[in-house]
Short mmCIF file of C-alpha atoms in Angstrom, two decimals:
data_model
loop_
_atom_site.label_atom_id
_atom_site.label_comp_id
_atom_site.label_asym_id
_atom_site.label_seq_id
_atom_site.Cartn_x
_atom_site.Cartn_y
_atom_site.Cartn_z
CA MET G 1 -10.64 -7.88 11.44
CA CYS G 2 -14.37 -6.11 12.39
CA THR G 3 -17.03 -6.84 8.85
CA VAL G 4 -18.09 -3.52 10.02
CA CYS G 5 -15.40 -1.05 9.39
CA GLY G 6 -13.14 -3.27 8.24
CA CYS G 7 -10.30 -2.56 11.43
CA SER G 8 -8.57 -5.10 12.17
CA GLY G 9 -9.24 -5.32 15.66
CA ALA G 10 -6.20 -3.35 16.22
CA THR G 11 -5.69 -0.75 19.51
CA VAL G 12 -5.02 3.28 18.99
CA GLY G 13 -2.57 4.63 21.69
CA GLY G 14 -3.10 1.01 23.80
CA GLU G 15 -7.30 1.85 23.99
CA ASP G 16 -9.45 -0.66 22.56
CA HIS G 17 -10.51 1.00 19.37
CA GLN G 18 -15.13 0.96 19.39
CA HIS G 19 -16.53 0.28 16.88
CA GLY G 20 -19.96 1.56 17.61
CA HIS G 21 -19.18 5.32 17.64
CA GLY G 22 -19.97 6.00 13.71
CA HIS G 23 -16.47 7.59 12.96
CA GLY G 24 -17.37 8.76 10.18
CA HIS G 25 -15.48 6.59 7.79
CA ASP G 26 -17.73 5.89 4.68
CA HIS G 27 -15.43 9.15 2.88
CA GLY G 28 -17.34 6.96 -0.55
CA HIS G 29 -13.79 5.31 -0.93
CA GLY G 30 -12.07 8.29 -2.80
CA HIS G 31 -12.53 7.05 -6.67
CA ASP G 32 -10.78 9.42 -8.06
CA HIS G 33 -7.64 8.19 -6.47
CA THR G 34 -7.55 5.55 -8.46
CA HIS G 35 -7.07 8.10 -11.29
CA ASP G 36 -3.35 10.09 -9.65
CA HIS G 37 -1.91 6.00 -9.78
CA ASP G 38 -2.43 5.03 -13.24
CA HIS G 39 0.22 8.46 -13.64
CA GLY G 40 2.35 6.76 -11.91
CA HIS G 41 2.19 4.10 -14.19
CA ASP G 42 3.42 5.91 -17.54
CA HIS G 43 5.80 7.26 -16.82
CA PRO G 44 7.58 5.23 -14.26
CA HIS G 45 10.63 6.02 -15.67
CA GLY G 46 10.13 9.77 -15.65
CA HIS G 47 10.70 10.63 -11.72
CA GLY G 48 12.99 9.24 -8.35
CA GLY G 49 9.97 7.42 -7.07
CA HIS G 50 7.15 5.98 -8.47
CA SER G 51 3.33 5.93 -6.50
CA HIS G 52 2.42 4.06 -4.03
CA SER G 53 -0.90 2.77 -3.96
CA HIS G 54 -0.77 1.20 -7.39
CA ASP G 55 0.05 -1.54 -6.53
CA HIS G 56 -3.20 -2.37 -5.35
CA GLY G 57 -4.89 -3.34 -8.91
CA ASP G 58 -7.85 -0.15 -9.44
CA HIS G 59 -4.72 0.92 -11.93
CA GLY G 60 -6.53 0.10 -15.56
CA HIS G 61 -9.47 -0.09 -14.77
CA GLY G 62 -10.43 3.71 -13.42
CA ASP G 63 -13.69 4.21 -16.09
CA HIS G 64 -15.30 1.57 -14.38
CA HIS G 65 -14.86 2.70 -10.84
CA HIS G 66 -17.77 5.52 -10.69
CA ALA G 67 -20.06 3.02 -11.87
CA ALA G 68 -22.39 1.75 -9.20
CA PRO G 69 -21.96 -2.05 -9.44
CA GLY G 70 -23.86 -2.59 -12.39
CA LEU G 71 -26.67 -5.48 -12.75
CA LEU G 72 -25.92 -7.86 -15.55
CA ASP G 73 -28.52 -10.20 -16.94
CA TYR G 74 -27.92 -13.80 -18.20
CA GLY G 75 -27.22 -12.94 -22.74
CA ALA G 76 -28.30 -9.08 -22.28
CA GLY G 77 -24.63 -8.67 -20.66
CA PRO G 78 -20.76 -9.99 -20.94
CA ALA G 79 -21.68 -13.22 -18.87
CA ARG G 80 -18.51 -13.91 -20.39
CA ALA G 81 -17.33 -17.57 -20.21
CA HIS G 82 -20.14 -18.62 -17.58
CA ALA G 83 -23.73 -20.54 -18.61
CA PRO G 84 -26.71 -19.01 -16.91
CA GLY G 85 -27.74 -22.03 -17.34
CA LEU G 86 -32.15 -22.36 -15.56
CA THR G 87 -31.26 -21.27 -12.06
CA GLN G 88 -32.11 -17.89 -10.21
CA THR G 89 -28.29 -16.43 -10.79
CA ARG G 90 -27.45 -12.86 -11.86
CA MET G 91 -23.91 -11.55 -12.74
CA ILE G 92 -22.61 -8.64 -10.72
CA GLU G 93 -20.42 -6.70 -11.80
CA ILE G 94 -17.67 -5.58 -8.84
CA GLU G 95 -14.48 -4.88 -10.64
CA ARG G 96 -12.87 -2.54 -8.29
CA GLY G 97 -9.33 -3.74 -6.06
CA ILE G 98 -9.72 -5.71 -3.98
CA LEU G 99 -8.33 -3.79 -1.29
CA SER G 100 -9.88 -1.13 -3.20
CA LYS G 101 -11.74 -0.29 0.93
CA ASN G 102 -7.86 0.28 2.04
CA ASP G 103 -7.06 2.12 -0.82
CA GLY G 104 -10.22 4.34 -0.12
CA TYR G 105 -9.54 5.31 3.65
CA ALA G 106 -5.64 6.11 1.75
CA ALA G 107 -7.18 8.88 -0.05
CA ALA G 108 -8.74 10.70 3.10
CA ASN G 109 -5.71 10.33 5.04
CA ARG G 110 -3.99 11.50 1.41
CA ALA G 111 -6.51 14.40 1.05
CA ARG G 112 -6.18 15.26 5.35
CA PHE G 113 -2.24 15.57 4.34
CA GLY G 114 -2.75 17.25 1.51
CA ARG G 115 -4.82 20.53 3.28
CA ASP G 116 -2.80 20.93 5.65
CA GLY G 117 -0.04 20.56 4.71
CA VAL G 118 1.94 17.55 5.71
CA PHE G 119 4.73 15.16 4.64
CA ALA G 120 3.33 12.18 5.47
CA VAL G 121 6.23 8.91 5.40
CA ASN G 122 5.80 5.29 5.89
CA LEU G 123 8.76 3.65 7.39
CA LEU G 124 9.20 -0.31 6.24
CA SER G 125 11.99 -2.51 7.12
CA SER G 126 11.70 -5.75 8.93
CA PRO G 127 11.49 -6.18 12.83
CA GLY G 128 15.14 -4.92 14.11
CA ALA G 129 16.64 -3.29 11.44
CA GLY G 130 16.43 -0.15 13.11
CA LYS G 131 13.62 2.08 12.47
CA THR G 132 13.14 3.35 15.95
CA THR G 133 16.35 4.17 16.28
CA LEU G 134 16.59 5.81 13.19
CA LEU G 135 13.43 8.12 13.84
CA VAL G 136 14.70 8.88 17.74
CA ALA G 137 18.24 10.40 16.56
CA THR G 138 16.33 12.04 13.00
CA LEU G 139 13.66 13.67 16.09
CA THR G 140 15.93 15.03 17.82
CA ALA G 141 18.73 16.02 15.27
CA LEU G 142 14.93 18.23 13.71
CA ALA G 143 15.27 19.53 17.13
CA GLY G 144 11.90 21.28 16.47
CA ARG G 145 12.46 22.31 13.49
CA TRP G 146 9.36 21.30 11.63
CA PRO G 147 6.19 20.14 13.27
CA VAL G 148 6.71 16.02 14.05
CA ALA G 149 4.82 13.43 15.20
CA VAL G 150 5.16 9.05 15.04
CA ILE G 151 2.83 6.55 14.52
CA GLU G 152 3.87 3.78 15.37
CA GLY G 153 2.98 0.51 14.44
CA ASP G 154 3.04 -3.08 16.79
CA GLN G 155 1.48 -6.29 17.29
CA GLN G 156 2.20 -5.75 21.10
CA THR G 157 3.04 -3.41 23.40
CA SER G 158 3.72 0.92 23.27
CA ASN G 159 7.28 0.37 23.79
CA ASP G 160 8.08 2.22 20.65
CA ALA G 161 6.31 5.38 21.07
CA GLU G 162 7.37 6.02 25.10
CA ARG G 163 10.81 6.33 23.06
CA ILE G 164 10.02 8.44 20.94
CA ARG G 165 8.29 10.61 23.94
CA ALA G 166 10.97 10.58 24.90
CA THR G 167 12.99 12.94 22.24
CA GLY G 168 10.08 15.17 23.02
CA ALA G 169 7.79 14.44 19.40
CA PRO G 170 3.97 13.39 19.98
CA ALA G 171 3.26 9.05 19.71
CA VAL G 172 0.34 7.11 19.26
CA GLN G 173 0.61 3.93 19.23
CA ILE G 174 -1.16 0.87 17.31
CA ASN G 175 -1.38 -2.69 18.09
CA THR G 176 -2.47 -4.46 14.89
CA GLY G 177 -2.82 -7.52 17.34
CA LYS G 178 -2.76 -10.55 15.27
CA GLY G 179 -2.01 -8.58 12.01
CA CYS G 180 0.99 -8.08 10.28
CA HIS G 181 0.81 -4.39 8.91
CA LEU G 182 -0.80 -1.05 9.17
CA ASP G 183 -4.15 -0.33 6.91
CA ALA G 184 -4.50 3.04 5.93
CA HIS G 185 -7.96 2.95 8.21
CA MET G 186 -5.85 2.79 11.95
CA VAL G 187 -4.09 5.53 10.34
CA GLY G 188 -6.92 7.49 10.29
CA HIS G 189 -7.83 6.73 13.76
CA ALA G 190 -4.44 7.56 15.14
CA LEU G 191 -4.20 10.95 13.19
CA GLU G 192 -7.67 11.53 16.01
CA SER G 193 -4.96 11.38 18.45
CA LEU G 194 -2.24 13.35 17.72
CA PRO G 195 -2.23 17.33 17.15
CA ALA G 196 -2.72 19.06 14.94
CA LEU G 197 0.35 18.63 11.73
CA ASP G 198 0.14 22.24 10.01
CA GLY G 199 3.28 21.83 7.85
CA GLY G 200 5.33 19.13 9.31
CA VAL G 201 6.46 15.62 9.14
CA LEU G 202 4.34 12.72 9.78
CA PHE G 203 6.82 9.37 10.52
CA VAL G 204 4.41 6.21 10.51
CA GLU G 205 6.14 3.20 11.27
CA ASN G 206 4.96 0.89 10.09
CA VAL G 207 4.66 -2.66 11.45
CA GLY G 208 8.48 -5.22 11.17
CA ASN G 209 8.19 -6.97 8.45
CA LEU G 210 9.36 -7.14 5.09
CA VAL G 211 6.03 -8.70 3.13
CA CYS G 212 2.16 -7.44 3.92
CA PRO G 213 2.68 -4.20 4.94
CA ALA G 214 4.05 -3.68 0.51
CA ALA G 215 0.22 -4.12 -0.50
CA PHE G 216 -1.20 -1.05 2.17
CA ASP G 217 -1.57 2.29 1.28
CA LEU G 218 -1.23 3.98 4.21
CA GLY G 219 -2.01 8.05 2.03
CA GLU G 220 1.60 8.47 2.51
CA ALA G 221 3.68 10.88 -0.04
CA LYS G 222 7.21 8.40 -0.05
CA ARG G 223 8.36 4.62 1.39
CA VAL G 224 11.43 4.23 2.76
CA VAL G 225 12.72 1.18 3.07
CA LEU G 226 15.20 0.24 5.50
CA LEU G 227 18.26 -2.56 5.05
CA SER G 228 20.39 -3.03 8.26
CA LEU G 229 23.79 -4.37 6.85
CA THR G 230 23.47 -7.44 8.98
CA GLU G 231 20.39 -8.75 6.94
CA GLY G 232 22.70 -9.91 3.68
CA GLU G 233 22.88 -8.60 0.48
CA ASP G 234 19.88 -10.79 -0.79
CA LYS G 235 17.56 -9.60 1.01
CA PRO G 236 15.61 -6.72 -2.05
CA LEU G 237 15.43 -10.28 -4.70
CA LYS G 238 13.54 -12.63 -1.69
CA TYR G 239 11.35 -10.16 -0.61
CA PRO G 240 10.93 -7.38 -4.42
CA ASP G 241 7.47 -6.57 -3.36
CA ILE G 242 8.49 -3.74 -0.84
CA PHE G 243 12.32 -3.08 -2.24
CA ALA G 244 9.72 -2.80 -4.78
CA THR G 245 8.04 0.02 -3.70
CA ALA G 246 10.31 1.82 -2.08
CA ASP G 247 11.11 5.67 -2.75
CA LEU G 248 14.23 5.80 -0.68
CA VAL G 249 16.14 2.44 0.56
CA LEU G 250 18.02 3.63 4.29
CA VAL G 251 21.15 0.57 4.14
CA THR G 252 20.90 1.46 8.46
CA LYS G 253 23.73 -0.09 10.98
CA ALA G 254 26.36 1.28 8.08
CA ASP G 255 29.08 1.51 11.03
CA LEU G 256 28.73 -1.76 11.62
CA ALA G 257 30.45 -2.89 7.98
CA PRO G 258 33.60 -3.47 9.52
CA HIS G 259 32.84 -6.30 11.72
CA LEU G 260 30.75 -7.48 9.25
CA ASP G 261 31.61 -9.68 5.96
CA VAL G 262 29.03 -7.62 3.33
CA ASP G 263 29.84 -7.15 -0.23
CA ARG G 264 27.97 -4.20 -0.02
CA ALA G 265 28.16 -3.17 -3.60
CA ALA G 266 26.31 -6.83 -3.98
CA ILE G 267 23.47 -4.82 -1.98
CA ASP G 268 23.02 -1.62 -5.04
CA ARG G 269 23.12 -4.71 -7.22
CA ALA G 270 20.01 -6.21 -5.76
CA LEU G 271 18.80 -3.59 -5.45
CA ALA G 272 18.56 -2.00 -8.46
CA ARG G 273 17.09 -5.38 -9.98
CA VAL G 274 13.58 -4.91 -7.76
CA ASN G 275 13.90 -1.01 -7.55
CA PRO G 276 16.23 1.32 -10.45
CA ALA G 277 14.77 4.02 -9.28
CA ALA G 278 14.83 3.99 -5.50
CA THR G 279 17.41 6.44 -4.32
CA VAL G 280 19.80 4.84 -1.39
CA LEU G 281 21.70 6.06 1.13
CA ASP G 282 23.93 4.67 4.36
CA VAL G 283 23.23 6.10 6.98
CA SER G 284 24.58 4.79 10.94
CA ALA G 285 21.65 6.49 13.53
CA ARG G 286 24.51 5.32 16.24
CA SER G 287 27.95 7.09 14.76
CA GLY G 288 26.15 9.86 13.25
CA ASP G 289 26.84 9.39 9.94
CA GLY G 290 24.90 9.36 6.76
CA MET G 291 22.08 10.98 9.15
CA ALA G 292 23.20 14.49 6.72
CA ALA G 293 22.34 12.97 3.92
CA TRP G 294 18.94 11.02 5.10
CA LEU G 295 18.10 14.67 6.62
CA GLY G 296 18.62 16.31 3.25
CA TRP G 297 16.50 14.28 1.82
CA LEU G 298 13.79 14.64 3.68
CA GLU G 299 14.35 18.10 3.38
CA ALA G 300 14.01 18.50 -0.26
CA GLU G 301 11.40 15.82 -1.09
CA ARG G 302 9.54 18.13 1.98
CA ARG G 303 10.16 21.02 0.12
CA ALA G 304 8.60 19.28 -3.40
CA ALA G 305 6.10 18.25 -1.76
CA LEU G 306 4.65 21.60 -0.25
CA THR G 307 5.87 23.38 -3.64
CA ALA G 308 3.64 21.72 -5.31
CA LEU G 309 0.08 22.32 -2.79
CA ALA G 310 1.45 25.73 -3.00
CA ALA G 311 1.41 25.13 -7.21
CA GLN G 312 -2.19 23.94 -7.00
CA ALA G 313 -3.53 25.20 -4.36
CA GLU G 314 -2.37 28.91 -6.67
CA ALA G 315 -4.13 27.13 -9.64
CA ARG G 316 -7.08 26.57 -7.57
CA ALA G 317 -7.13 30.01 -6.02
CA SER G 318 -6.93 31.91 -9.99
CA ALA G 319 -9.48 29.71 -11.05
CA LEU G 320 -11.63 31.10 -8.42
CA ARG G 321 -10.55 34.68 -9.21
CA SER G 322 -10.96 34.47 -12.81
CA ALA G 323 -14.66 32.77 -12.01
CA VAL G 324 -15.65 35.79 -9.75
CA SER G 325 -14.42 38.37 -12.55
CA GLY G 326 -15.84 36.31 -15.54
CA MET H 1 1.46 -13.07 2.32
CA HIS H 2 -1.86 -11.03 3.35
CA GLU H 3 -4.14 -12.98 1.80
CA MET H 4 -6.87 -14.12 5.00
CA ALA H 5 -6.71 -10.22 5.22
CA LEU H 6 -7.53 -10.16 1.22
CA CYS H 7 -10.15 -12.31 1.67
CA GLU H 8 -11.37 -10.48 4.87
CA SER H 9 -11.57 -7.26 2.53
CA LEU H 10 -12.86 -9.52 -0.32
CA LEU H 11 -15.33 -10.83 2.48
CA LEU H 12 -16.73 -7.13 2.95
CA ALA H 13 -17.00 -5.92 -0.67
CA MET H 14 -19.37 -9.27 -1.58
CA GLU H 15 -21.50 -8.04 2.09
CA GLU H 16 -21.57 -4.51 0.46
CA SER H 17 -22.52 -5.16 -3.00
CA GLY H 18 -25.10 -8.27 -1.62
CA ARG H 19 -26.79 -4.73 0.25
CA ALA H 20 -26.69 -2.77 -2.50
CA ASN H 21 -27.95 -5.28 -5.06
CA ALA H 22 -30.16 -7.15 -2.66
CA PHE H 23 -28.49 -10.62 -3.01
CA THR H 24 -27.70 -13.07 -0.68
CA ARG H 25 -25.57 -15.81 -1.36
CA VAL H 26 -22.86 -16.07 -3.79
CA ARG H 27 -22.41 -18.91 -6.18
CA ARG H 28 -18.96 -17.59 -7.55
CA VAL H 29 -16.26 -14.95 -7.46
CA ARG H 30 -14.06 -13.99 -9.97
CA LEU H 31 -10.88 -12.16 -9.54
CA GLU H 32 -7.77 -10.85 -10.98
CA ILE H 33 -5.28 -11.30 -9.98
CA GLY H 34 -1.48 -9.78 -10.77
CA ARG H 35 1.94 -12.22 -11.61
CA PHE H 36 3.52 -9.15 -9.26
CA ALA H 37 1.24 -9.05 -6.65
CA GLY H 38 2.16 -11.05 -4.27
CA VAL H 39 -1.01 -12.93 -3.91
CA GLU H 40 0.02 -16.60 -2.95
CA ILE H 41 -2.66 -18.58 -5.12
CA GLU H 42 -3.19 -21.13 -2.55
CA ALA H 43 -3.38 -19.40 0.82
CA LEU H 44 -5.49 -17.46 -1.13
CA ARG H 45 -8.25 -20.19 -1.74
CA PHE H 46 -7.65 -21.31 1.39
CA GLY H 47 -8.19 -18.34 3.11
CA PHE H 48 -11.42 -17.84 1.23
CA ASP H 49 -12.66 -21.07 2.84
CA VAL H 50 -12.09 -19.29 6.17
CA VAL H 51 -13.43 -16.66 6.01
CA THR H 52 -16.56 -16.94 4.49
CA ARG H 53 -17.47 -20.15 5.81
CA GLY H 54 -21.15 -19.80 6.95
CA SER H 55 -20.84 -16.33 5.54
CA LEU H 56 -22.92 -15.14 2.30
CA ALA H 57 -20.42 -16.82 0.01
CA GLU H 58 -19.66 -19.96 1.17
CA GLY H 59 -19.12 -22.59 -0.42
CA ALA H 60 -18.73 -20.19 -3.38
CA GLU H 61 -16.70 -21.22 -6.50
CA LEU H 62 -12.82 -19.10 -6.06
CA VAL H 63 -12.03 -18.34 -10.14
CA ILE H 64 -8.38 -16.55 -10.50
CA GLN H 65 -8.04 -15.41 -13.85
CA GLU H 66 -3.46 -14.50 -13.35
CA VAL H 67 -2.67 -11.48 -15.39
CA PRO H 68 0.95 -11.03 -16.97
CA GLY H 69 3.75 -8.63 -15.41
CA ARG H 70 4.90 -6.06 -17.35
CA GLY H 71 7.40 -3.58 -16.29
CA TRP H 72 9.57 -1.00 -18.26
CA CYS H 73 12.73 -0.67 -19.03
CA PHE H 74 14.72 2.00 -18.41
CA THR H 75 17.65 1.14 -21.11
CA CYS H 76 14.54 0.14 -23.97
CA ASN H 77 12.73 3.05 -22.80
CA GLU H 78 9.84 1.21 -23.13
CA THR H 79 7.54 -1.38 -22.05
CA VAL H 80 8.15 -5.23 -22.00
CA SER H 81 6.10 -7.92 -20.50
CA LEU H 82 8.08 -10.27 -17.45
CA ASP H 83 7.51 -13.71 -16.45
CA HIS H 84 8.60 -13.01 -13.06
CA ARG H 85 9.57 -10.09 -11.10
CA LEU H 86 13.74 -10.42 -11.84
CA ALA H 87 13.33 -11.73 -15.30
CA SER H 88 15.53 -9.91 -17.41
CA CYS H 89 13.46 -7.34 -20.54
CA PRO H 90 13.39 -9.70 -23.47
CA SER H 91 13.93 -7.26 -25.77
CA CYS H 92 17.99 -6.08 -24.80
CA GLY H 93 19.15 -8.84 -21.96
CA GLY H 94 19.09 -5.59 -18.61
CA ASP H 95 18.64 -5.86 -15.59
CA ARG H 96 17.33 -2.13 -15.06
CA ILE H 97 13.35 -3.30 -15.43
CA GLN H 98 10.47 -1.60 -12.78
CA PRO H 99 7.50 -3.95 -12.84
CA SER H 100 4.93 -1.51 -14.20
CA GLY H 101 1.86 -4.26 -14.74
CA GLY H 102 0.82 -7.46 -13.39
CA THR H 103 -0.51 -6.25 -9.77
CA GLU H 104 -3.06 -5.74 -10.16
CA MET H 105 -6.09 -7.30 -7.35
CA THR H 106 -9.21 -7.34 -8.92
CA ILE H 107 -12.58 -8.43 -8.27
CA LYS H 108 -14.20 -8.36 -11.08
CA ASP H 109 -17.54 -9.86 -11.27
CA LEU H 110 -19.64 -12.49 -8.27
CA GLU H 111 -22.35 -15.23 -10.10
CA VAL H 112 -25.48 -14.62 -7.03
CA GLU H 113 -28.35 -16.20 -6.84
#
């Protein structure tokens, strides 16, 4: 991992990413986004989805985030259980999430998506669950209906981006090298290589992995986790972290059901244990079954997201107008 | 899960703090790790030793405070405490629970010189 900018030595678009060019990613960590996520915690029952980055530990400490790291002398402040002794040591209060750097980049990505009206979807699954196949079928079905782009994450090769580009959609491949997940900083870089996507949909296909990507907010609006029918009914129980963060779970390769001894209801039970709020849809990119429901979900969520953005913009315009007339 | 990446983030945060607060050595780091954060504490300790080698935090003591789990029970309509992610609701015995706390991964403070 690069200790200058924090990126994991990833390459974007197959070329080595250069660290020396001052790409202005010091966007101040956008700490106010932690408040957004507090909301998600307080009302996990209120809406079908739940926010994503709240797993990162920033919540509940919002009051501390705005202060510069405080300097606490022994005996003067909350030195807690630490005995100061006679050494020249002092306490530095930090109170920030370990992944706050990633969360800052994610907030910047989210702000950018909000500004451009982009509906961003983070697609996660184990390797081979069918993320790329689903995307190819999705892009083909959308057939230019909205501006779309894809960010592909893999440890090596640009095979997936090439499959996406074959549909006519712009795609950027991020090779994470040793990395096991995409982070928000990589996604921010990848966005620079994509055309403007105003009002469109960005699909981010994460590195195939049911563990690590769960903790890394990319700035997406929704998380979609794929579980292929061949993977076993208890995957959500074995890898709860990733399924717990899903807004939508797609049970893929549904066309294989007649050939498998899969207890489909057991998958629902396992998902309900881990994430009672997630929507679950069965889909087969191969046969096309379930594609309409998946596309319908996309359309409805995109509409809701853009409608919310429009309402915010109108409220802002109204506030500005009354400031002018007042 | 990605304990090495967490340790690298942690080291970056300590180095940033070192520049901001003019210290060159970290003696002790205190973290809060939630029960549901998906962090393997032993792997985190191992990663910390590896990642901090040769840095301002080499040899620093890593103090980890575990934060208990909480979840929202859809049946009881309230927040309940949970021992593990797949635990049933201690009130109603139901399984419809959304973890809502215990996912923290926070750097609390540093003891520096």
